[in-house]
């Protein structure tokens, strides 16, 4: 089962690119983030014509998450206790696997109220996982976590140190979350530095390859040995008017 995650940064703007990518990459399951549309405006019909069921949890102009699947989507659940009124998590069962699509807060600025919310969000998400069970549960936590896990995942660790996305408090929060029993699917197969999923629109970030790997597919221990490959597909970021993120993928046996 090929699982992908992509922060599309507006489903309305990016729908043609998404449909083309689905036809080419043929993922079985796709977790989307930053829909920037209300649930009733989500393009269920267009995606259905492309062969995908969808469960979406939207919000006007901001946030929003969805799960697409070529397999039946069972028991979709919108939201969790830590969102504080923002559409940031949707989960469902697909082929016996619990799949969560997550859009973590950006945090805006270190020390701000939004940064404090980001840290609360990670702690609440850990509590949510605790409520689901333990890492013996087949589970994929996919999404834009707005944190680069380590120095390999940023374009310049010295220059990024202490900034949003690469701050010690964020690293502690991410570790606390993943200590539930999650493994980074990408790092199971690729140890190279400089493999990014996001590049800032500002300052020609993509052209200069000044990026960060802030999008991840985290797997429970139950799925670790079943993960046969993982990669980042940079091609969609090369398109005209792209999302600032690009898809990340892993294959589960």
Tab-separated table of C-alpha atoms in Angstrom:
chain	number	residue	atom	x	y	z
A	1	UNK	CA	0.000	0.000	0.000
A	2	UNK	CA	1.535	3.277	-1.137
A	3	UNK	CA	0.792	6.092	1.323
A	4	UNK	CA	1.524	9.761	0.673
A	5	UNK	CA	1.217	13.055	2.484
A	6	UNK	CA	1.054	16.490	0.874
A	7	UNK	CA	0.398	19.961	2.210
A	8	UNK	CA	-1.315	21.392	-0.869
A	9	UNK	CA	-1.621	24.951	0.495
A	10	UNK	CA	-5.155	25.440	-0.933
A	11	UNK	CA	-7.039	22.519	-2.444
A	12	UNK	CA	-8.900	24.898	-4.773
A	13	UNK	CA	-5.706	26.287	-6.291
A	14	UNK	CA	-3.846	22.999	-6.361
A	15	UNK	CA	-6.617	20.612	-7.480
A	16	UNK	CA	-5.416	20.284	-11.114
A	17	UNK	CA	-1.882	19.549	-9.893
A	18	UNK	CA	-3.205	17.059	-7.350
A	19	UNK	CA	-5.296	15.211	-9.936
A	20	UNK	CA	-2.369	14.992	-12.349
A	21	UNK	CA	-0.098	13.764	-9.589
A	22	UNK	CA	-2.592	11.121	-8.467
A	23	UNK	CA	-2.791	9.802	-12.024
A	24	UNK	CA	0.997	9.613	-12.279
A	25	UNK	CA	2.055	8.452	-8.808
A	26	UNK	CA	-0.983	6.239	-8.157
A	27	UNK	CA	-0.839	6.300	-4.348
A	28	UNK	CA	-3.379	4.162	-2.524
A	29	UNK	CA	-3.808	6.611	0.350
A	30	UNK	CA	-3.074	10.344	0.472
A	31	UNK	CA	-3.165	12.585	3.520
A	32	UNK	CA	-3.686	16.249	2.641
A	33	UNK	CA	-3.103	19.335	4.745
A	34	UNK	CA	-3.876	23.040	4.550
A	35	UNK	CA	-7.008	22.670	2.451
A	36	UNK	CA	-8.071	26.263	3.118
A	37	UNK	CA	-11.712	25.460	2.393
A	38	UNK	CA	-14.827	24.464	4.261
A	39	UNK	CA	-15.762	20.790	4.226
A	40	UNK	CA	-18.791	21.315	1.984
A	41	UNK	CA	-16.579	22.979	-0.644
A	42	UNK	CA	-14.063	20.135	-0.759
A	43	UNK	CA	-13.879	18.576	-4.284
A	44	UNK	CA	-15.308	15.168	-3.391
A	45	UNK	CA	-16.779	14.643	-6.871
A	46	UNK	CA	-13.598	15.411	-8.805
A	47	UNK	CA	-11.581	13.100	-6.594
A	48	UNK	CA	-14.253	10.422	-6.841
A	49	UNK	CA	-13.991	10.553	-10.620
A	50	UNK	CA	-10.246	10.031	-10.180
A	51	UNK	CA	-10.944	6.866	-8.189
A	52	UNK	CA	-10.554	8.162	-4.644
A	53	UNK	CA	-12.892	8.154	-1.692
A	54	UNK	CA	-12.345	11.135	0.567
A	55	UNK	CA	-12.899	12.157	4.154
A	56	UNK	CA	-12.339	15.861	4.769
A	57	UNK	CA	-12.373	18.206	7.721
A	58	UNK	CA	-12.284	21.773	6.502
A	59	UNK	CA	-12.234	25.314	7.789
A	60	UNK	CA	-12.842	28.556	5.920
A	61	UNK	CA	-9.608	30.087	4.558
A	62	UNK	CA	-7.303	28.282	6.991
A	63	UNK	CA	-6.063	24.829	8.011
A	64	UNK	CA	-8.099	21.786	6.955
A	65	UNK	CA	-7.085	18.148	6.511
A	66	UNK	CA	-8.271	15.219	4.418
A	67	UNK	CA	-7.658	11.561	3.677
A	68	UNK	CA	-8.019	10.176	0.156
A	69	UNK	CA	-8.079	6.458	-0.553
A	70	UNK	CA	-8.566	3.987	-3.369
A	71	UNK	CA	-9.539	1.518	-0.633
A	72	UNK	CA	-12.630	1.855	1.570
A	73	UNK	CA	-12.392	4.523	4.283
A	74	UNK	CA	-13.865	3.264	7.540
A	75	UNK	CA	-14.833	5.123	10.713
A	76	UNK	CA	-13.599	8.626	9.828
A	77	UNK	CA	-13.247	10.928	12.832
A	78	UNK	CA	-12.830	14.691	12.550
A	79	UNK	CA	-10.747	16.561	15.071
A	80	UNK	CA	-9.458	15.871	18.563
A	81	UNK	CA	-9.324	17.607	21.929
A	82	UNK	CA	-6.135	19.560	21.281
A	83	UNK	CA	-7.187	21.557	18.237
A	84	UNK	CA	-8.687	24.486	20.128
A	85	UNK	CA	-11.205	25.185	17.389
A	86	UNK	CA	-8.911	24.612	14.408
A	87	UNK	CA	-9.305	21.847	11.793
A	88	UNK	CA	-5.979	20.069	12.177
A	89	UNK	CA	-6.562	16.306	12.454
A	90	UNK	CA	-8.654	13.676	10.745
A	91	UNK	CA	-8.315	9.937	11.176
A	92	UNK	CA	-9.805	6.798	9.678
A	93	UNK	CA	-9.196	3.085	9.299
A	94	UNK	CA	-8.014	1.867	5.892
A	95	UNK	CA	-7.190	-1.778	5.202
A	96	UNK	CA	-6.778	-2.413	8.922
A	97	UNK	CA	-4.433	0.550	9.462
A	98	UNK	CA	-5.313	3.634	11.494
A	99	UNK	CA	-4.376	6.623	9.330
A	100	UNK	CA	-4.143	10.153	10.712
A	101	UNK	CA	-3.656	13.279	8.608
A	102	UNK	CA	-2.195	16.045	10.752
A	103	UNK	CA	-1.464	19.725	10.205
A	104	UNK	CA	0.530	20.998	13.168
A	105	UNK	CA	0.562	24.720	13.951
A	106	UNK	CA	3.380	26.782	12.486
A	107	UNK	CA	4.031	28.641	15.721
A	108	UNK	CA	4.676	31.996	14.010
A	109	UNK	CA	7.417	33.274	16.344
A	110	UNK	CA	9.324	31.762	19.238
A	111	UNK	CA	7.829	32.982	22.506
A	112	UNK	CA	4.514	34.016	20.951
A	113	UNK	CA	1.057	32.762	21.940
A	114	UNK	CA	0.985	30.773	18.707
A	115	UNK	CA	4.268	29.113	19.622
A	116	UNK	CA	2.804	28.118	22.990
A	117	UNK	CA	-0.235	26.707	21.160
A	118	UNK	CA	2.073	24.668	18.939
A	119	UNK	CA	3.705	23.046	21.951
A	120	UNK	CA	0.298	22.367	23.536
A	121	UNK	CA	-0.851	20.817	20.278
A	122	UNK	CA	1.965	18.266	20.284
A	123	UNK	CA	1.291	17.325	23.892
A	124	UNK	CA	-2.426	16.940	23.174
A	125	UNK	CA	-1.657	14.807	20.131
A	126	UNK	CA	0.480	12.525	22.302
A	127	UNK	CA	-2.443	12.143	24.703
A	128	UNK	CA	-4.666	11.351	21.744
A	129	UNK	CA	-2.318	8.566	20.628
A	130	UNK	CA	-2.236	7.239	24.179
A	131	UNK	CA	-6.005	7.011	23.996
A	132	UNK	CA	-5.847	4.996	20.786
A	133	UNK	CA	-3.585	2.321	22.280
A	134	UNK	CA	0.100	1.475	21.966
A	135	UNK	CA	2.594	1.061	19.140
A	136	UNK	CA	1.385	-2.478	18.562
A	137	UNK	CA	-1.509	-0.810	16.736
A	138	UNK	CA	-0.889	-0.545	12.977
A	139	UNK	CA	-0.874	3.242	12.609
A	140	UNK	CA	0.374	5.941	10.253
A	141	UNK	CA	0.623	9.520	11.496
A	142	UNK	CA	1.163	11.609	8.385
A	143	UNK	CA	1.337	15.290	7.755
A	144	UNK	CA	2.991	18.653	8.028
A	145	UNK	CA	4.465	18.819	11.516
A	146	UNK	CA	6.233	22.148	11.017
A	147	UNK	CA	9.325	20.719	12.723
A	148	UNK	CA	12.492	19.426	11.053
A	149	UNK	CA	13.569	16.423	13.170
A	150	UNK	CA	17.349	16.898	13.089
A	151	UNK	CA	20.215	18.798	11.480
A	152	UNK	CA	20.087	16.662	8.324
A	153	UNK	CA	16.610	18.027	7.704
A	154	UNK	CA	17.458	21.724	7.314
A	155	UNK	CA	19.513	23.550	4.718
A	156	UNK	CA	21.860	25.067	7.318
A	157	UNK	CA	21.635	23.817	10.898
A	158	UNK	CA	23.679	26.705	12.292
A	159	UNK	CA	21.568	29.375	10.618
A	160	UNK	CA	18.279	27.633	11.407
A	161	UNK	CA	19.094	26.879	15.042
A	162	UNK	CA	16.545	28.421	17.378
A	163	UNK	CA	14.209	29.467	14.580
A	164	UNK	CA	10.649	28.288	14.014
A	165	UNK	CA	10.738	24.708	12.785
A	166	UNK	CA	14.133	24.004	14.335
A	167	UNK	CA	13.865	25.139	17.936
A	168	UNK	CA	14.853	22.984	20.941
A	169	UNK	CA	11.367	23.247	22.434
A	170	UNK	CA	9.874	21.954	19.185
A	171	UNK	CA	12.347	19.085	19.106
A	172	UNK	CA	11.390	18.142	22.659
A	173	UNK	CA	7.710	18.271	21.740
A	174	UNK	CA	8.237	16.120	18.653
A	175	UNK	CA	10.304	13.594	20.610
A	176	UNK	CA	7.647	13.413	23.298
A	177	UNK	CA	5.100	12.657	20.572
A	178	UNK	CA	7.173	10.060	18.742
A	179	UNK	CA	8.219	8.356	21.976
A	180	UNK	CA	4.724	6.883	21.873
A	181	UNK	CA	6.360	4.358	19.566
A	182	UNK	CA	6.692	6.013	16.162
A	183	UNK	CA	9.451	5.682	13.584
A	184	UNK	CA	10.250	8.083	10.753
A	185	UNK	CA	9.569	6.084	7.585
A	186	UNK	CA	11.906	8.220	5.481
A	187	UNK	CA	14.877	7.640	7.771
A	188	UNK	CA	14.320	3.883	7.642
A	189	UNK	CA	15.489	4.046	4.026
A	190	UNK	CA	17.430	7.271	3.480
A	191	UNK	CA	20.031	8.720	5.847
A	192	UNK	CA	21.221	11.487	3.520
A	193	UNK	CA	21.149	15.114	4.617
A	194	UNK	CA	19.569	17.786	2.465
A	195	UNK	CA	16.378	15.930	1.530
A	196	UNK	CA	13.598	18.478	1.937
A	197	UNK	CA	9.802	18.625	1.650
A	198	UNK	CA	9.288	22.388	2.009
A	199	UNK	CA	10.962	25.474	0.576
A	200	UNK	CA	9.906	29.027	1.400
A	201	UNK	CA	8.333	31.000	-1.442
A	202	UNK	CA	10.330	33.981	-0.230
A	203	UNK	CA	13.951	34.464	-1.187
A	204	UNK	CA	13.870	31.892	-4.010
A	205	UNK	CA	14.113	29.137	-1.419
A	206	UNK	CA	13.503	26.315	-3.883
A	207	UNK	CA	15.988	27.524	-6.471
A	208	UNK	CA	18.641	27.843	-3.769
A	209	UNK	CA	17.571	24.520	-2.182
A	210	UNK	CA	17.116	26.223	1.164
A	211	UNK	CA	14.512	23.852	2.498
A	212	UNK	CA	13.408	21.803	5.481
A	213	UNK	CA	11.950	18.323	5.877
A	214	UNK	CA	8.928	19.229	7.951
A	215	UNK	CA	6.516	16.748	6.331
A	216	UNK	CA	6.775	13.204	7.604
A	217	UNK	CA	5.107	9.803	7.618
A	218	UNK	CA	5.487	8.359	11.117
A	219	UNK	CA	4.788	4.645	11.533
A	220	UNK	CA	3.955	2.648	14.627
A	221	UNK	CA	6.357	-0.125	15.566
A	222	UNK	CA	3.793	-2.576	14.208
A	223	UNK	CA	4.435	-1.243	10.687
A	224	UNK	CA	8.197	-0.651	10.868
A	225	UNK	CA	9.217	-3.943	9.262
A	226	UNK	CA	6.446	-3.645	6.694
A	227	UNK	CA	7.823	-0.356	5.334
A	228	UNK	CA	9.551	-1.315	2.096
A	229	UNK	CA	10.471	2.125	0.741
A	230	UNK	CA	10.142	5.849	1.387
A	231	UNK	CA	10.868	8.910	-0.712
A	232	UNK	CA	10.196	12.563	-1.380
A	233	UNK	CA	8.744	13.490	-4.777
A	234	UNK	CA	10.246	16.875	-5.623
A	235	UNK	CA	8.659	17.153	-9.088
A	236	UNK	CA	5.399	18.897	-8.037
A	237	UNK	CA	7.439	21.684	-6.431
A	238	UNK	CA	8.912	22.479	-9.857
A	239	UNK	CA	5.524	23.317	-11.377
A	240	UNK	CA	4.172	26.781	-12.038
A	241	UNK	CA	2.308	28.127	-8.986
A	242	UNK	CA	3.149	25.119	-6.789
A	243	UNK	CA	2.503	24.494	-3.150
A	244	UNK	CA	5.516	25.373	-1.044
A	245	UNK	CA	5.465	21.704	0.045
A	246	UNK	CA	5.967	18.570	-2.024
A	247	UNK	CA	4.620	15.021	-1.476
A	248	UNK	CA	6.315	12.498	0.792
A	249	UNK	CA	5.597	8.790	0.351
A	250	UNK	CA	6.188	5.368	1.870
A	251	UNK	CA	5.205	1.852	0.841
A	252	UNK	CA	3.705	-0.523	3.387
A	253	UNK	CA	3.681	-4.225	2.609
